[in-house]
Short mmCIF file of C-alpha atoms in Angstrom, two decimals:
data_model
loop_
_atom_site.label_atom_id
_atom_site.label_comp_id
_atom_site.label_asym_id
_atom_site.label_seq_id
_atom_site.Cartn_x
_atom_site.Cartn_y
_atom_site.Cartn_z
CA UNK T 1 -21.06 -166.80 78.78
CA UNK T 2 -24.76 -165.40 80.26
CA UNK T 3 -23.85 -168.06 83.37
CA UNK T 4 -20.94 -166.64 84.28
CA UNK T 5 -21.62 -162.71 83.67
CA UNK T 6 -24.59 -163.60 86.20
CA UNK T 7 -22.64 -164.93 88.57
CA UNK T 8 -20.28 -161.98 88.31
CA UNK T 9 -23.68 -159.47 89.12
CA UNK T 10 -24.68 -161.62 92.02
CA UNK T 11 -20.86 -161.82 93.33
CA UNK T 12 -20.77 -158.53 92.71
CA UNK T 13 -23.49 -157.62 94.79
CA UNK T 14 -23.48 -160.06 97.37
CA UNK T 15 -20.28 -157.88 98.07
CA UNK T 16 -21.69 -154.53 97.65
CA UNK T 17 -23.87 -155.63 100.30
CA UNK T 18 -20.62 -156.81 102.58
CA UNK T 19 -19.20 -153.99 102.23
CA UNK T 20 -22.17 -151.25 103.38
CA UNK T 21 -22.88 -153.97 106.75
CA UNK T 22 -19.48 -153.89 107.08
CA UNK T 23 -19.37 -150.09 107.18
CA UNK T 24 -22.46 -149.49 109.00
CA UNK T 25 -21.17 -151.77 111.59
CA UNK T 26 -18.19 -149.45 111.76
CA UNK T 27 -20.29 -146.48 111.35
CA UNK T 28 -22.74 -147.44 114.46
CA UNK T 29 -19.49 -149.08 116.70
CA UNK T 30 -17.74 -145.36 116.24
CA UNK T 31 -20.36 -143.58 116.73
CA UNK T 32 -19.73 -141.15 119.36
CA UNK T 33 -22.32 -139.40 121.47
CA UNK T 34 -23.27 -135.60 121.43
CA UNK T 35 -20.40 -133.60 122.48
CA UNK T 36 -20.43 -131.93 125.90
CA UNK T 37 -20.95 -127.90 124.97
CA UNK T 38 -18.34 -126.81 127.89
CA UNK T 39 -15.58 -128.87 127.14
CA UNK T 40 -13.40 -126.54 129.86
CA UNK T 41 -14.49 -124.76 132.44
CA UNK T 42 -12.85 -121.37 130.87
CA UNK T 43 -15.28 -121.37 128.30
CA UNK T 44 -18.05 -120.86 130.55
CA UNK T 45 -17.18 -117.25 130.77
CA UNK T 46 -16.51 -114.50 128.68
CA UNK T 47 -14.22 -110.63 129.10
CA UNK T 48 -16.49 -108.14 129.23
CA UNK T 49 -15.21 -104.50 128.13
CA UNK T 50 -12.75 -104.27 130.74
CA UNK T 51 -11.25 -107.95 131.24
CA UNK T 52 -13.33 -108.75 133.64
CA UNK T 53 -15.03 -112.71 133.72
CA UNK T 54 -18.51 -112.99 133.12
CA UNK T 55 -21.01 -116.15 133.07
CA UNK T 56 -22.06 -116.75 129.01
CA UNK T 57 -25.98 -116.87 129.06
CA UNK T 58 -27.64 -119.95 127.81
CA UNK T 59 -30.15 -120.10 124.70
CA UNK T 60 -32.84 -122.10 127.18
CA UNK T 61 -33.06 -118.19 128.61
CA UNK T 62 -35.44 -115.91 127.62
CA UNK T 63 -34.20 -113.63 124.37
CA UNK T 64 -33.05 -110.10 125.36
CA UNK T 65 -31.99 -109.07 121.59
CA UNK T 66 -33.81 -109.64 118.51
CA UNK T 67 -30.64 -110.20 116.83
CA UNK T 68 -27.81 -112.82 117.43
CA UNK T 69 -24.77 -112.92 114.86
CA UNK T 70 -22.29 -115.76 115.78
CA UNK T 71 -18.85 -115.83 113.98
CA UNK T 72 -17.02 -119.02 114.35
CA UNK T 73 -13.01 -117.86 113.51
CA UNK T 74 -10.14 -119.95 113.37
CA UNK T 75 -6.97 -118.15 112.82
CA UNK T 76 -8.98 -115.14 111.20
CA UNK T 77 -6.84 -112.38 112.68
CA UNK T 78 -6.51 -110.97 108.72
CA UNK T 79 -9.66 -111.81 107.23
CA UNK T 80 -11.84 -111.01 110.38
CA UNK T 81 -11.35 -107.00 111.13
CA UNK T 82 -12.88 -106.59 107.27
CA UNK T 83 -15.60 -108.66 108.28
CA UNK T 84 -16.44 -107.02 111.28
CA UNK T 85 -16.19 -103.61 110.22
CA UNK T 86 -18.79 -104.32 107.65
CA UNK T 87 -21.46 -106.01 109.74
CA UNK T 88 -20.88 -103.68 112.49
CA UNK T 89 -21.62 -100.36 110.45
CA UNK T 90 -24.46 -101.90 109.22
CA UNK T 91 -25.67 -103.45 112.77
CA UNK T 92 -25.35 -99.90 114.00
CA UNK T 93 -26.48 -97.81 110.75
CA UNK T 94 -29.74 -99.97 111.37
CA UNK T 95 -29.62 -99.51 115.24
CA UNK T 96 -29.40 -95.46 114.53
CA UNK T 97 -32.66 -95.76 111.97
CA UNK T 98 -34.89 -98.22 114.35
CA UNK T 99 -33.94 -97.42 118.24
CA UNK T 100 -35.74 -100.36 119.51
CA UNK T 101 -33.63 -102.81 116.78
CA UNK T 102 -30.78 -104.63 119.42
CA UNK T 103 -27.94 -107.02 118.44
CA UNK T 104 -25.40 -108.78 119.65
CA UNK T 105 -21.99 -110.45 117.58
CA UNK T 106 -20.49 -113.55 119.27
CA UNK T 107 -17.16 -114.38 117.89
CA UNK T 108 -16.05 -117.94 118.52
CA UNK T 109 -12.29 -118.27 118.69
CA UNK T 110 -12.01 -122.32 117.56
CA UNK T 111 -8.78 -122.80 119.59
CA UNK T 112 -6.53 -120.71 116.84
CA UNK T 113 -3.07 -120.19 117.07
CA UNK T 114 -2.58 -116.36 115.84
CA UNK T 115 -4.18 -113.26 117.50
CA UNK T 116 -7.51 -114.03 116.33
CA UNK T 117 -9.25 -113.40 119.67
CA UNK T 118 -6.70 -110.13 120.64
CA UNK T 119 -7.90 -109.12 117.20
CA UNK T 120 -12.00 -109.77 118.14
CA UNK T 121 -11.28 -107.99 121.71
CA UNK T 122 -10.87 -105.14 120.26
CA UNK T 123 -14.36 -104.82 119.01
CA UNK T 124 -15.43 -105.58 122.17
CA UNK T 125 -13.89 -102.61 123.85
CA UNK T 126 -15.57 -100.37 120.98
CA UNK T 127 -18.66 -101.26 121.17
CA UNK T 128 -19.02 -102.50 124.28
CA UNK T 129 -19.88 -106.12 125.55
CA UNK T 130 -23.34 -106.01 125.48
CA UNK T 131 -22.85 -105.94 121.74
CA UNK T 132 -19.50 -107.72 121.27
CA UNK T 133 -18.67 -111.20 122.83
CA UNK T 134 -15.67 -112.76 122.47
CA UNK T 135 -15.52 -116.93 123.54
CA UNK T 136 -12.15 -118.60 123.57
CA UNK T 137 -12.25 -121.84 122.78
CA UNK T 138 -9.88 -123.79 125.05
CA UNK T 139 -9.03 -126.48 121.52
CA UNK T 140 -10.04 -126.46 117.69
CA UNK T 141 -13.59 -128.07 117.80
CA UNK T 142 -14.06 -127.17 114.25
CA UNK T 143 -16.37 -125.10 112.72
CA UNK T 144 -19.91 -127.10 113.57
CA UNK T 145 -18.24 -127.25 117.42
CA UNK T 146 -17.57 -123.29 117.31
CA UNK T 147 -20.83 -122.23 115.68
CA UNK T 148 -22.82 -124.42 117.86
CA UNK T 149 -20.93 -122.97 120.94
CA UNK T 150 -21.95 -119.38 120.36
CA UNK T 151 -25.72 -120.61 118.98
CA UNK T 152 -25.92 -121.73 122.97
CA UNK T 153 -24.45 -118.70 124.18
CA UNK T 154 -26.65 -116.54 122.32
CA UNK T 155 -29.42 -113.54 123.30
CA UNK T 156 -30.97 -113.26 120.42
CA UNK T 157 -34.77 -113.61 119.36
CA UNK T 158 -32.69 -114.69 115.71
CA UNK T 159 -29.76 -116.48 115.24
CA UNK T 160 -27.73 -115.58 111.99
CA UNK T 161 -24.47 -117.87 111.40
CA UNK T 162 -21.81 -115.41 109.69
CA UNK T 163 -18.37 -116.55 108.35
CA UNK T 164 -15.35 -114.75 109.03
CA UNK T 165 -13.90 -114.24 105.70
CA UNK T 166 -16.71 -111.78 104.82
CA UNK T 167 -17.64 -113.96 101.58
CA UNK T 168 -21.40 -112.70 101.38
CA UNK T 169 -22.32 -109.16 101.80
CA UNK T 170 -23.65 -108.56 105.27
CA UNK T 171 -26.82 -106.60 104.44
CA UNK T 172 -27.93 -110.06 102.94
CA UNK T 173 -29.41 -110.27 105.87
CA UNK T 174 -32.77 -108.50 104.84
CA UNK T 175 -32.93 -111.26 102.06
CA UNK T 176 -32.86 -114.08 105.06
CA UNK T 177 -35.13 -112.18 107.22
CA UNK T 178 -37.74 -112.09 103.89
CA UNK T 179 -37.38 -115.24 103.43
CA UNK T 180 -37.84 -116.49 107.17
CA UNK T 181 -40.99 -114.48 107.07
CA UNK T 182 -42.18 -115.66 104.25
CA UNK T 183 -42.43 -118.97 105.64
CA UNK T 184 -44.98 -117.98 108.60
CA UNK T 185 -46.95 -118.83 110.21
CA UNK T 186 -43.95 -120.83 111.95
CA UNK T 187 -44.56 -124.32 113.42
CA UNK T 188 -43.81 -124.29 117.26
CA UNK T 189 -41.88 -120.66 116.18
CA UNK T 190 -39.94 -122.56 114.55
CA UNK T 191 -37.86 -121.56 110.71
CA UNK T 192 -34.52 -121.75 108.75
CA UNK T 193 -33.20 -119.28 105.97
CA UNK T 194 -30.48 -120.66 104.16
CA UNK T 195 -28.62 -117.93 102.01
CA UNK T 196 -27.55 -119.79 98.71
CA UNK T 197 -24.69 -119.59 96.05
CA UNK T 198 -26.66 -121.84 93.50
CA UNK T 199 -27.21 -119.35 91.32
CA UNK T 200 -23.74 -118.86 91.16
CA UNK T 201 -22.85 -121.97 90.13
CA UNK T 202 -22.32 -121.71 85.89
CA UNK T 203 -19.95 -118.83 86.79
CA UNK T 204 -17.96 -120.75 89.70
CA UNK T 205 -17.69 -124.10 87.35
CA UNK T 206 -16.02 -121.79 84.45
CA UNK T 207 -13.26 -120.86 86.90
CA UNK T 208 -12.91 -124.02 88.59
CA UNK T 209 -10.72 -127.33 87.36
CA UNK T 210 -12.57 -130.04 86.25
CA UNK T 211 -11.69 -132.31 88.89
CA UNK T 212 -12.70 -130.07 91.63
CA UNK T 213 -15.99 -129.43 89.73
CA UNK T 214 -16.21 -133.26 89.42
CA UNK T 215 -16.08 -133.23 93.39
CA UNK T 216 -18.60 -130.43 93.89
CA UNK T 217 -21.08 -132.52 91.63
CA UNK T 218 -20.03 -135.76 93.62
CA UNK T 219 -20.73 -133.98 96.48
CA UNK T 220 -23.97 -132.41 95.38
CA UNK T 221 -25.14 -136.03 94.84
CA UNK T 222 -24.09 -137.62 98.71
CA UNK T 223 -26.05 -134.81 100.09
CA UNK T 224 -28.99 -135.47 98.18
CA UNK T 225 -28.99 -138.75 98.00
CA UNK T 226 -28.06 -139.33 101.58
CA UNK T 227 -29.19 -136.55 103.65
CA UNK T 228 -31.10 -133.86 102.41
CA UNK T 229 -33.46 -133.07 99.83
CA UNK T 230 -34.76 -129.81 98.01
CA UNK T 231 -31.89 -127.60 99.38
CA UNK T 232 -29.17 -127.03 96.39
CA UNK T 233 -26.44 -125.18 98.52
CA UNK T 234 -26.03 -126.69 102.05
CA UNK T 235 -22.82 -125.61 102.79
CA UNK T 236 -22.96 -121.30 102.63
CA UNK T 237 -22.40 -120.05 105.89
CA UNK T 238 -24.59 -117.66 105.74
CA UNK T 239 -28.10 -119.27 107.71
CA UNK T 240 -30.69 -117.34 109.88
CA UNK T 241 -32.51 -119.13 112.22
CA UNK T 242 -35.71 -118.54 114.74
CA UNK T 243 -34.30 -119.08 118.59
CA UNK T 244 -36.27 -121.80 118.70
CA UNK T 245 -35.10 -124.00 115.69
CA UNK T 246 -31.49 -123.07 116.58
CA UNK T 247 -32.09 -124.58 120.16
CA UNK T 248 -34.37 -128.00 118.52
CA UNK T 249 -31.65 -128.48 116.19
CA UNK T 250 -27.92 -127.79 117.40
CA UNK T 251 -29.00 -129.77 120.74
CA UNK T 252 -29.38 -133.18 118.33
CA UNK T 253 -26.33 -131.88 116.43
CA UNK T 254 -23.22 -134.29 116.85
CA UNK T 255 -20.98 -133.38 113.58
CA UNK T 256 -18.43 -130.67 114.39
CA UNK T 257 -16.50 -130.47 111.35
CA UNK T 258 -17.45 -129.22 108.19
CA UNK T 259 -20.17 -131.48 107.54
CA UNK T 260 -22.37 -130.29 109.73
CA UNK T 261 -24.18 -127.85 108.02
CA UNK T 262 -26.17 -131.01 106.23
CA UNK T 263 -26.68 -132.66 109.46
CA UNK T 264 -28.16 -129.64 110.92
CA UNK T 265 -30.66 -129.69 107.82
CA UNK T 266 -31.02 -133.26 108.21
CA UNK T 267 -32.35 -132.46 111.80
CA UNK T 268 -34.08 -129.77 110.40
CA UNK T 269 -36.03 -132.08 108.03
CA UNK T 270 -36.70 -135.03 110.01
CA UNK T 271 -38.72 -132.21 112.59
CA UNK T 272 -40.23 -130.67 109.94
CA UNK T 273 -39.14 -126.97 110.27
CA UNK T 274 -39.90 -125.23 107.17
CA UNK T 275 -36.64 -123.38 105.39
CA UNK T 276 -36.53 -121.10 102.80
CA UNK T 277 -33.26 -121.04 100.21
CA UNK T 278 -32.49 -117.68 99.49
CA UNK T 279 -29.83 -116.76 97.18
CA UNK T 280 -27.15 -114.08 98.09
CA UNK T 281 -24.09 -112.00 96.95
CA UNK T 282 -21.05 -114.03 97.68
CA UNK T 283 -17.31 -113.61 96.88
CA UNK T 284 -14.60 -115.85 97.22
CA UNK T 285 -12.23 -114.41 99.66
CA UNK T 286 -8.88 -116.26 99.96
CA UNK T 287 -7.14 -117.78 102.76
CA UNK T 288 -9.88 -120.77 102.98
CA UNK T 289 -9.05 -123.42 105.68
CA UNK T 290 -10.54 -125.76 103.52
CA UNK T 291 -8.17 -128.38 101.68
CA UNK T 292 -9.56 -129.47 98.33
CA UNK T 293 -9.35 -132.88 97.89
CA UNK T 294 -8.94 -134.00 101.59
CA UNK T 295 -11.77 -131.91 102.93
CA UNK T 296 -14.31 -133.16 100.23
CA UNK T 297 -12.99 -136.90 101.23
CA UNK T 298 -13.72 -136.15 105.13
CA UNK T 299 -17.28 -134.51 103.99
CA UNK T 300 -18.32 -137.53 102.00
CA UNK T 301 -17.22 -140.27 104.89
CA UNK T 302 -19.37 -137.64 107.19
CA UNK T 303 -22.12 -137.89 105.08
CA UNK T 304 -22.43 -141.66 104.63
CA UNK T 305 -21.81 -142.06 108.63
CA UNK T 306 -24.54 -138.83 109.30
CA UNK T 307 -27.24 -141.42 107.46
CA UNK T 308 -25.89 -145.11 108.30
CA UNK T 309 -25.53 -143.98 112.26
CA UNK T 310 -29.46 -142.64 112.48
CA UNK T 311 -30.27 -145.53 109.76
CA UNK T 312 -29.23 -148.42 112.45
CA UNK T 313 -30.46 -146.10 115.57
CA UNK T 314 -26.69 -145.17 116.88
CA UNK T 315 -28.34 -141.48 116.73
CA UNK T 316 -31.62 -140.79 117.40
CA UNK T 317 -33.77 -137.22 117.09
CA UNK T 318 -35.94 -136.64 120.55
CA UNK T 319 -37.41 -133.02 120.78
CA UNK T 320 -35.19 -130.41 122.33
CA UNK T 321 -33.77 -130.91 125.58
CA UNK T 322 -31.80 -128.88 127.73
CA UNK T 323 -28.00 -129.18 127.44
CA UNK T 324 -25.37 -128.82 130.58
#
């Protein structure tokens, strides 16, 4: 009986280890290269105020706001205007109590199909485009492809990523921006703030089905195991970054999809930028474009491709370089 239950382990594993060459060769054949950032040459320009086409800047220039907000939005004309009208009082409430405090929102249209950038326009012909930009993208990119538009076509000195749904509180902010300090002095000027929903996570599991529980824990583990360590909520959309991490990291960044949130840590990691995990206020808001069981699937391949295709060398980290 012991002979053949070993034989069993070692056939066992002997195809265990078929399989994961097997899938790294697939992983490192399909790996595709870092996408171009202008994939049309429409979204080279934005409308200012009055409809008129202006060249986006570039994050390789040199900051003209100390504050950057980027909003990737696809079909978001209902959930965005809530959004917006709370970041934007507070934006301004702060403006009106420190004159020399200057912003900028970026909203990134990801190719939707409703009014979401009509909707976004509108902001801009409040408040002007200095402080409002609206980019249409010409296709859906996802979100990594939307966020990482407007991170290149940003002003700002800091980079906050914002969802559109509103989930966390905008004044959060202050918590990111204690916690980025916290970390100085910066290397190369270089830090992360990661706002974080872990200690929400008893409450959220007590309202959740056990399955989808089962997946956030399965999930939980891939990142971990595969990707990235010490951080216990990768995915919150809610991240503040120095100019100069957002340009080291979103110009290695090749995930566009949801997944890349942990690849933009992994980056983060493997150059050593320090990052703080700050918890936040956080509400689930519905309407997410997120399919349970589907989405957590496509997440999970990402992950095991994000760490088999920089495993064999199909990716590779340099230090920044300058995008076209």
């Amino acid at each position: 009986m012991a002979p053949v239950l070993l034989q069993l382990a070692v056939l066992g594993a002997a195809l265990a280890a078929a399989a994961l060459v097997l899938i790294s060769i697939v992983a490192f054949i399909t790996a595709a290269r870092i996408p171009p950032l202008h994939q049309h040459e429409e979204e080279k320009f934005f409308l200012n105020a009055k409809g008129q086409k202006e060249i986006l800047p570039s994050i390789w220039d040199s900051p003209t706001k100390q504050l950057s907000v980027v909003v990737p939005s696809y079909n978001e004309e209902e959930r965005l205007p809530a959004m917006m009208d709370e970041a934007l009082g507070y934006l301004e409430k702060r403006q009106k109590q420190d004159p020399t405090f200057t912003y900028e929102v970026i909203i990134v249209d990801d190719g939707s199909k409703d009014q979401t950038s009509k909707v976004a326009f509108k902001y801009c012909q409040k408040y002007g485009s200095d402080k409002v930009r609206v980019i249409t993208l010409v296709r859906n990119r996802g979100k990594g492809g939307a966020v990482r538009m407007g991170i290149f076509s940003s002003r700002g000195q800091k980079i906050l990523m914002a969802d559109a749904d509103g989930a966390t509180k905008f004044p959060d902010i202050e918590k990111l921006e204690k916690g980025l300090n916290d970390l100085q002095p910066w290397p190369n000027q270089m830090a992360i703030a990661c706002g974080s929903r872990a200690h929400l996570e008893k409450e959220s599991i007590a309202q959740r089905s056990y399955f989808r529980t089962l997946l956030m824990y399965g999930f939980h583990f891939l990142v971990w195991f595969l990707c990235v360590k010490g951080i216990r909520d990768t995915q919150c959309g809610f991240k503040l970054l120095t100019r100069e991490a957002a340009s080291q990291t979103f110009s290695s960044l090749h995930i566009e999809r949801w997944a890349f949130d942990v690849e933009l840590l992994y980056i983060a990691q493997f150059f050593k930028i320090p990052i703080a995990e700050v918890a936040v206020n956080w509400t689930e808001i519905e309407g997410s474009k997120l399919v349970p069981f589907w989405s957590w699937l496509q997440m999970g391949k990402d992950l095991l491709f994000i760490r088999l295709r920089y495993l064999t060398g199909a990716w590779r980290l340099q230090p920044t370089r300058k995008m076209n």
